[in-house]
Amino acid sequence: MAELKIHGFAPSTFVRATRLVAHEKGLDYDLLPPEEAGAAAHPYRRMPVARLGATVVYETLAITTWFDAIGSGPALIPADPLKRARMYQWISVVCDYLYGTISRGILLPRFGLRPAPEESVRASLAQVAELWRPIEAELAANRYLVGDQPSLADFFLVPIMFYVPEAPELAAIADRSHPSIVRWARDMGGRASVRATDPMPALREIMAAHTASAAAS
C-alpha cells in the first residue's frame, strides 16, 4: 500500500487530472473510493481528495500544485511569471467552460449517466467548435498549451479530450476543423501517465451497472 491516497472514481475528469500529475511527478499512490476519505475530508462532499499521512488536501488545482511541489519529476508549473499565468488561464478555461459544456452537457448524457433532453445536448454540441477555437490556435503555434513543455494545464485538458473519440459527434468536430488539437491529443495519448490512468474499464463497469439498474426499475 502506498502512503499517498487519492480518493475518487477513475472516470472522473478531475480525479484523473490528479492521477496524471501524480504519475508525471513519480508519486506512488493508491486510488480509493471517495467515501473512504471520510465525511470530513471534503466539506462539500466532492472528489478528489488526497491524503498523505495526516495531511489532507482537496480540490484538483490545490492537489496538483501540491503534487508538483513534492514530486520528483519535471516541474509542471512554469517558473516564468507570464507562462505561469497562461497555465492558470487555460486551467480556468477547462474548468469554467469546457467541463460544463462537454463533460456534463454532452459526454455524460451520451454515456447514459446523466439524463438530458436531446435539444440540450444539441445546444452544447453547437458550442464546441467555438470553445475549442482558442485552444486550436494556441496548439497550432505551440506543442503544448504553454509552450514547448507540458504543464498542469495539459493534464487538466487530457481527461476531457480523452473521451472525445467515444462520442462520434465530438470526434467529427475535432477531425473536421481542429487538427492541432487532434495532434496534441495523439501526442499526449502516448505518455505513460495517460496510458496508466485509462478510465475506460471503470467507466464501462459504471455504464453497465447504470443500465442494469435502469432495466430493473
mmCIF file of C-alpha atoms in Angstrom:
data_model
loop_
_atom_site.group_PDB
_atom_site.id
_atom_site.type_symbol
_atom_site.label_atom_id
_atom_site.label_comp_id
_atom_site.label_asym_id
_atom_site.label_seq_id
_atom_site.Cartn_x
_atom_site.Cartn_y
_atom_site.Cartn_z
ATOM 1 C CA MET A 1 0.000 0.000 0.000
ATOM 2 C CA ALA A 2 1.266 3.434 -0.942
ATOM 3 C CA GLU A 3 1.315 6.152 1.685
ATOM 4 C CA LEU A 4 -0.301 8.639 -0.702
ATOM 5 C CA LYS A 5 -4.007 8.091 -1.299
ATOM 6 C CA ILE A 6 -6.224 9.656 -3.949
ATOM 7 C CA HIS A 7 -9.930 9.276 -3.242
ATOM 8 C CA GLY A 8 -12.314 9.350 -6.182
ATOM 9 C CA PHE A 9 -13.711 7.423 -9.142
ATOM 10 C CA ALA A 10 -11.332 6.662 -12.020
ATOM 11 C CA PRO A 11 -13.607 8.061 -14.790
ATOM 12 C CA SER A 12 -13.927 11.442 -13.073
ATOM 13 C CA THR A 13 -12.350 14.280 -15.062
ATOM 14 C CA PHE A 14 -10.776 15.898 -12.030
ATOM 15 C CA VAL A 15 -9.746 12.693 -10.291
ATOM 16 C CA ARG A 16 -7.901 11.700 -13.428
ATOM 17 C CA ALA A 17 -6.138 15.063 -13.565
ATOM 18 C CA THR A 18 -4.683 14.452 -10.104
ATOM 19 C CA ARG A 19 -3.655 10.919 -11.073
ATOM 20 C CA LEU A 20 -1.973 12.123 -14.253
ATOM 21 C CA VAL A 21 0.093 14.629 -12.310
ATOM 22 C CA ALA A 22 0.983 12.036 -9.670
ATOM 23 C CA HIS A 23 2.329 9.757 -12.412
ATOM 24 C CA GLU A 24 4.203 12.574 -14.111
ATOM 25 C CA LYS A 25 5.825 13.506 -10.794
ATOM 26 C CA GLY A 26 6.805 9.947 -9.892
ATOM 27 C CA LEU A 27 4.428 9.732 -6.922
ATOM 28 C CA ASP A 28 3.213 6.268 -5.970
ATOM 29 C CA TYR A 29 -0.398 6.287 -4.789
ATOM 30 C CA ASP A 30 -3.459 4.167 -4.183
ATOM 31 C CA LEU A 31 -6.779 5.094 -5.786
ATOM 32 C CA LEU A 32 -9.556 4.559 -3.241
ATOM 33 C CA PRO A 33 -13.320 5.185 -3.225
ATOM 34 C CA PRO A 34 -14.285 8.720 -2.223
ATOM 35 C CA GLU A 35 -16.254 7.557 0.797
ATOM 36 C CA GLU A 36 -13.107 6.063 2.309
ATOM 37 C CA ALA A 37 -11.669 9.554 2.672
ATOM 38 C CA GLY A 38 -14.161 10.182 5.469
ATOM 39 C CA ALA A 39 -17.053 12.600 5.586
ATOM 40 C CA ALA A 40 -14.940 15.422 6.991
ATOM 41 C CA ALA A 41 -12.187 15.177 4.350
ATOM 42 C CA HIS A 42 -14.040 17.322 1.810
ATOM 43 C CA PRO A 43 -16.580 19.672 3.387
ATOM 44 C CA TYR A 44 -18.516 19.929 0.114
ATOM 45 C CA ARG A 45 -18.654 16.141 -0.431
ATOM 46 C CA ARG A 46 -16.771 16.249 -3.728
ATOM 47 C CA MET A 47 -13.777 14.481 -5.191
ATOM 48 C CA PRO A 48 -10.857 14.157 -5.479
ATOM 49 C CA VAL A 49 -9.328 14.185 -2.042
ATOM 50 C CA ALA A 50 -5.627 13.436 -1.489
ATOM 51 C CA ARG A 51 -4.153 12.095 1.748
ATOM 52 C CA LEU A 52 -0.532 11.764 2.754
ATOM 53 C CA GLY A 53 -0.264 10.595 6.318
ATOM 54 C CA ALA A 54 -2.267 13.058 8.415
ATOM 55 C CA THR A 55 -2.268 15.682 5.627
ATOM 56 C CA VAL A 56 -5.473 16.080 3.594
ATOM 57 C CA VAL A 57 -5.789 18.289 0.509
ATOM 58 C CA TYR A 58 -8.945 18.688 -1.590
ATOM 59 C CA GLU A 59 -9.775 20.479 -4.853
ATOM 60 C CA THR A 60 -7.933 19.492 -8.009
ATOM 61 C CA LEU A 61 -5.853 22.612 -8.528
ATOM 62 C CA ALA A 62 -4.660 22.535 -4.911
ATOM 63 C CA ILE A 63 -3.825 18.829 -5.126
ATOM 64 C CA THR A 64 -1.944 19.060 -8.424
ATOM 65 C CA THR A 65 0.014 22.115 -7.261
ATOM 66 C CA TRP A 66 0.970 20.200 -4.128
ATOM 67 C CA PHE A 67 1.994 17.134 -6.143
ATOM 68 C CA ASP A 68 4.154 19.286 -8.384
ATOM 69 C CA ALA A 69 5.988 20.566 -5.313
ATOM 70 C CA ILE A 70 6.541 17.223 -3.571
ATOM 71 C CA GLY A 71 7.172 15.010 -6.600
ATOM 72 C CA SER A 72 10.494 14.323 -8.274
ATOM 73 C CA GLY A 73 9.558 14.591 -11.941
ATOM 74 C CA PRO A 74 10.000 17.644 -14.173
ATOM 75 C CA ALA A 75 8.228 20.799 -12.987
ATOM 76 C CA LEU A 76 4.706 21.202 -14.353
ATOM 77 C CA ILE A 77 4.316 24.796 -13.182
ATOM 78 C CA PRO A 78 6.413 27.199 -15.280
ATOM 79 C CA ALA A 79 8.947 29.386 -13.488
ATOM 80 C CA ASP A 80 8.330 32.267 -15.903
ATOM 81 C CA PRO A 81 5.564 34.508 -14.476
ATOM 82 C CA LEU A 82 3.745 35.018 -17.774
ATOM 83 C CA LYS A 83 3.843 31.329 -18.673
ATOM 84 C CA ARG A 84 2.588 30.513 -15.198
ATOM 85 C CA ALA A 85 -0.269 32.957 -15.684
ATOM 86 C CA ARG A 86 -1.066 31.365 -19.056
ATOM 87 C CA MET A 87 -1.140 27.955 -17.388
ATOM 88 C CA TYR A 88 -3.731 29.130 -14.861
ATOM 89 C CA GLN A 89 -5.635 30.813 -17.688
ATOM 90 C CA TRP A 90 -6.010 27.515 -19.556
ATOM 91 C CA ILE A 91 -6.893 25.639 -16.377
ATOM 92 C CA SER A 92 -9.712 28.151 -15.836
ATOM 93 C CA VAL A 93 -10.873 27.625 -19.428
ATOM 94 C CA VAL A 94 -11.080 23.873 -18.863
ATOM 95 C CA CYS A 95 -12.862 24.153 -15.520
ATOM 96 C CA ASP A 96 -15.187 27.048 -16.301
ATOM 97 C CA TYR A 97 -16.133 26.458 -19.942
ATOM 98 C CA LEU A 98 -15.178 23.041 -21.292
ATOM 99 C CA TYR A 99 -16.193 20.884 -18.360
ATOM 100 C CA GLY A 100 -19.775 22.095 -18.136
ATOM 101 C CA THR A 101 -20.456 22.096 -21.859
ATOM 102 C CA ILE A 102 -18.561 18.981 -22.947
ATOM 103 C CA SER A 103 -18.429 16.669 -19.935
ATOM 104 C CA ARG A 104 -21.753 17.459 -18.296
ATOM 105 C CA GLY A 105 -23.606 18.713 -21.356
ATOM 106 C CA ILE A 106 -22.575 16.061 -23.891
ATOM 107 C CA LEU A 107 -20.493 13.168 -22.595
ATOM 108 C CA LEU A 108 -22.485 12.195 -19.504
ATOM 109 C CA PRO A 109 -25.807 12.232 -21.406
ATOM 110 C CA ARG A 110 -24.310 10.309 -24.328
ATOM 111 C CA PHE A 111 -22.874 7.737 -21.900
ATOM 112 C CA GLY A 112 -26.326 7.379 -20.348
ATOM 113 C CA LEU A 113 -25.131 8.635 -16.964
ATOM 114 C CA ARG A 114 -26.933 11.988 -16.767
ATOM 115 C CA PRO A 115 -30.399 12.443 -18.246
ATOM 116 C CA ALA A 116 -30.702 15.458 -20.513
ATOM 117 C CA PRO A 117 -33.136 16.485 -23.254
ATOM 118 C CA GLU A 118 -31.787 15.931 -26.741
ATOM 119 C CA GLU A 119 -32.183 19.618 -27.542
ATOM 120 C CA SER A 120 -29.938 20.437 -24.598
ATOM 121 C CA VAL A 121 -27.226 18.077 -25.843
ATOM 122 C CA ARG A 122 -27.530 19.552 -29.330
ATOM 123 C CA ALA A 123 -27.196 23.062 -27.925
ATOM 124 C CA SER A 124 -23.985 22.016 -26.166
ATOM 125 C CA LEU A 125 -22.644 20.427 -29.341
ATOM 126 C CA ALA A 126 -23.255 23.688 -31.183
ATOM 127 C CA GLN A 127 -20.898 25.462 -28.779
ATOM 128 C CA VAL A 128 -17.956 23.060 -29.064
ATOM 129 C CA ALA A 129 -16.205 24.477 -32.132
ATOM 130 C CA GLU A 130 -16.219 27.963 -30.617
ATOM 131 C CA LEU A 131 -14.949 26.666 -27.273
ATOM 132 C CA TRP A 132 -12.125 24.815 -28.996
ATOM 133 C CA ARG A 133 -11.170 27.713 -31.284
ATOM 134 C CA PRO A 134 -8.710 29.431 -28.864
ATOM 135 C CA ILE A 135 -7.190 26.092 -27.899
ATOM 136 C CA GLU A 136 -6.724 25.161 -31.547
ATOM 137 C CA ALA A 137 -4.991 28.481 -32.197
ATOM 138 C CA GLU A 138 -2.669 28.013 -29.224
ATOM 139 C CA LEU A 139 -1.750 24.457 -30.198
ATOM 140 C CA ALA A 140 -1.176 25.494 -33.796
ATOM 141 C CA ALA A 141 1.568 27.789 -32.509
ATOM 142 C CA ASN A 142 2.930 25.656 -29.661
ATOM 143 C CA ARG A 143 3.389 21.994 -28.910
ATOM 144 C CA TYR A 144 1.580 22.299 -25.576
ATOM 145 C CA LEU A 145 -0.795 24.805 -24.024
ATOM 146 C CA VAL A 146 2.085 26.775 -22.527
ATOM 147 C CA GLY A 147 4.987 26.499 -24.951
ATOM 148 C CA ASP A 148 7.185 23.502 -25.665
ATOM 149 C CA GLN A 149 6.830 21.712 -22.303
ATOM 150 C CA PRO A 150 3.687 20.211 -20.747
ATOM 151 C CA SER A 151 2.235 21.991 -17.745
ATOM 152 C CA LEU A 152 -0.607 21.343 -15.333
ATOM 153 C CA ALA A 153 -2.932 22.869 -17.929
ATOM 154 C CA ASP A 154 -2.347 20.000 -20.353
ATOM 155 C CA PHE A 155 -3.192 17.458 -17.672
ATOM 156 C CA PHE A 156 -6.412 19.272 -16.830
ATOM 157 C CA LEU A 157 -7.412 19.131 -20.502
ATOM 158 C CA VAL A 158 -6.467 15.486 -21.133
ATOM 159 C CA PRO A 159 -9.335 13.885 -19.177
ATOM 160 C CA ILE A 160 -11.984 15.734 -21.195
ATOM 161 C CA MET A 161 -10.342 15.298 -24.585
ATOM 162 C CA PHE A 162 -9.653 11.605 -23.907
ATOM 163 C CA TYR A 163 -13.390 10.907 -24.183
ATOM 164 C CA VAL A 164 -13.842 12.711 -27.495
ATOM 165 C CA PRO A 165 -13.279 9.548 -29.605
ATOM 166 C CA GLU A 166 -16.010 7.847 -27.543
ATOM 167 C CA ALA A 167 -18.561 10.432 -28.719
ATOM 168 C CA PRO A 168 -18.770 10.351 -32.549
ATOM 169 C CA GLU A 169 -20.316 13.825 -32.770
ATOM 170 C CA LEU A 170 -17.394 15.343 -30.854
ATOM 171 C CA ALA A 171 -14.849 13.319 -32.814
ATOM 172 C CA ALA A 172 -16.337 14.624 -36.064
ATOM 173 C CA ILE A 173 -15.960 18.242 -34.899
ATOM 174 C CA ALA A 174 -12.334 17.615 -33.938
ATOM 175 C CA ASP A 175 -11.466 15.845 -37.168
ATOM 176 C CA ARG A 176 -13.217 18.411 -39.350
ATOM 177 C CA SER A 177 -11.598 21.616 -38.142
ATOM 178 C CA HIS A 178 -9.209 21.131 -35.217
ATOM 179 C CA PRO A 179 -6.066 19.378 -36.497
ATOM 180 C CA SER A 180 -3.792 20.867 -33.841
ATOM 181 C CA ILE A 181 -5.995 19.593 -31.032
ATOM 182 C CA VAL A 182 -6.013 16.172 -32.687
ATOM 183 C CA ARG A 183 -2.209 16.264 -32.919
ATOM 184 C CA TRP A 184 -1.894 17.322 -29.275
ATOM 185 C CA ALA A 185 -4.278 14.571 -28.164
ATOM 186 C CA ARG A 186 -2.275 11.985 -30.108
ATOM 187 C CA ASP A 187 0.969 13.195 -28.535
ATOM 188 C CA MET A 188 -0.475 13.239 -25.041
ATOM 189 C CA GLY A 189 -2.004 9.810 -25.561
ATOM 190 C CA GLY A 190 1.479 8.364 -25.957
ATOM 191 C CA ARG A 191 2.547 9.444 -22.474
ATOM 192 C CA ALA A 192 2.921 6.722 -19.848
ATOM 193 C CA SER A 193 0.789 8.691 -17.397
ATOM 194 C CA VAL A 194 -2.127 8.791 -19.833
ATOM 195 C CA ARG A 195 -1.913 5.082 -20.561
ATOM 196 C CA ALA A 196 -1.646 4.228 -16.857
ATOM 197 C CA THR A 197 -4.786 6.186 -15.955
ATOM 198 C CA ASP A 198 -7.068 4.915 -18.731
ATOM 199 C CA PRO A 199 -10.556 5.216 -17.170
ATOM 200 C CA MET A 200 -12.480 3.234 -19.776
ATOM 201 C CA PRO A 201 -12.621 -0.142 -17.942
ATOM 202 C CA ALA A 202 -14.065 1.568 -14.863
ATOM 203 C CA LEU A 203 -16.406 3.697 -16.984
ATOM 204 C CA ARG A 204 -17.752 0.644 -18.799
ATOM 205 C CA GLU A 205 -18.486 -1.013 -15.450
ATOM 206 C CA ILE A 206 -20.361 2.063 -14.253
ATOM 207 C CA MET A 207 -22.328 2.276 -17.505
ATOM 208 C CA ALA A 208 -23.236 -1.413 -17.327
ATOM 209 C CA ALA A 209 -24.382 -1.103 -13.727
ATOM 210 C CA HIS A 210 -26.401 2.010 -14.583
ATOM 211 C CA THR A 211 -28.085 0.195 -17.497
ATOM 212 C CA ALA A 212 -28.863 -2.843 -15.355
ATOM 213 C CA SER A 213 -30.326 -0.660 -12.612
ATOM 214 C CA ALA A 214 -32.491 1.228 -15.100
ATOM 215 C CA ALA A 215 -33.732 -2.034 -16.617
ATOM 216 C CA ALA A 216 -34.648 -3.417 -13.187
ATOM 217 C CA SER A 217 -36.583 -0.326 -12.115
#
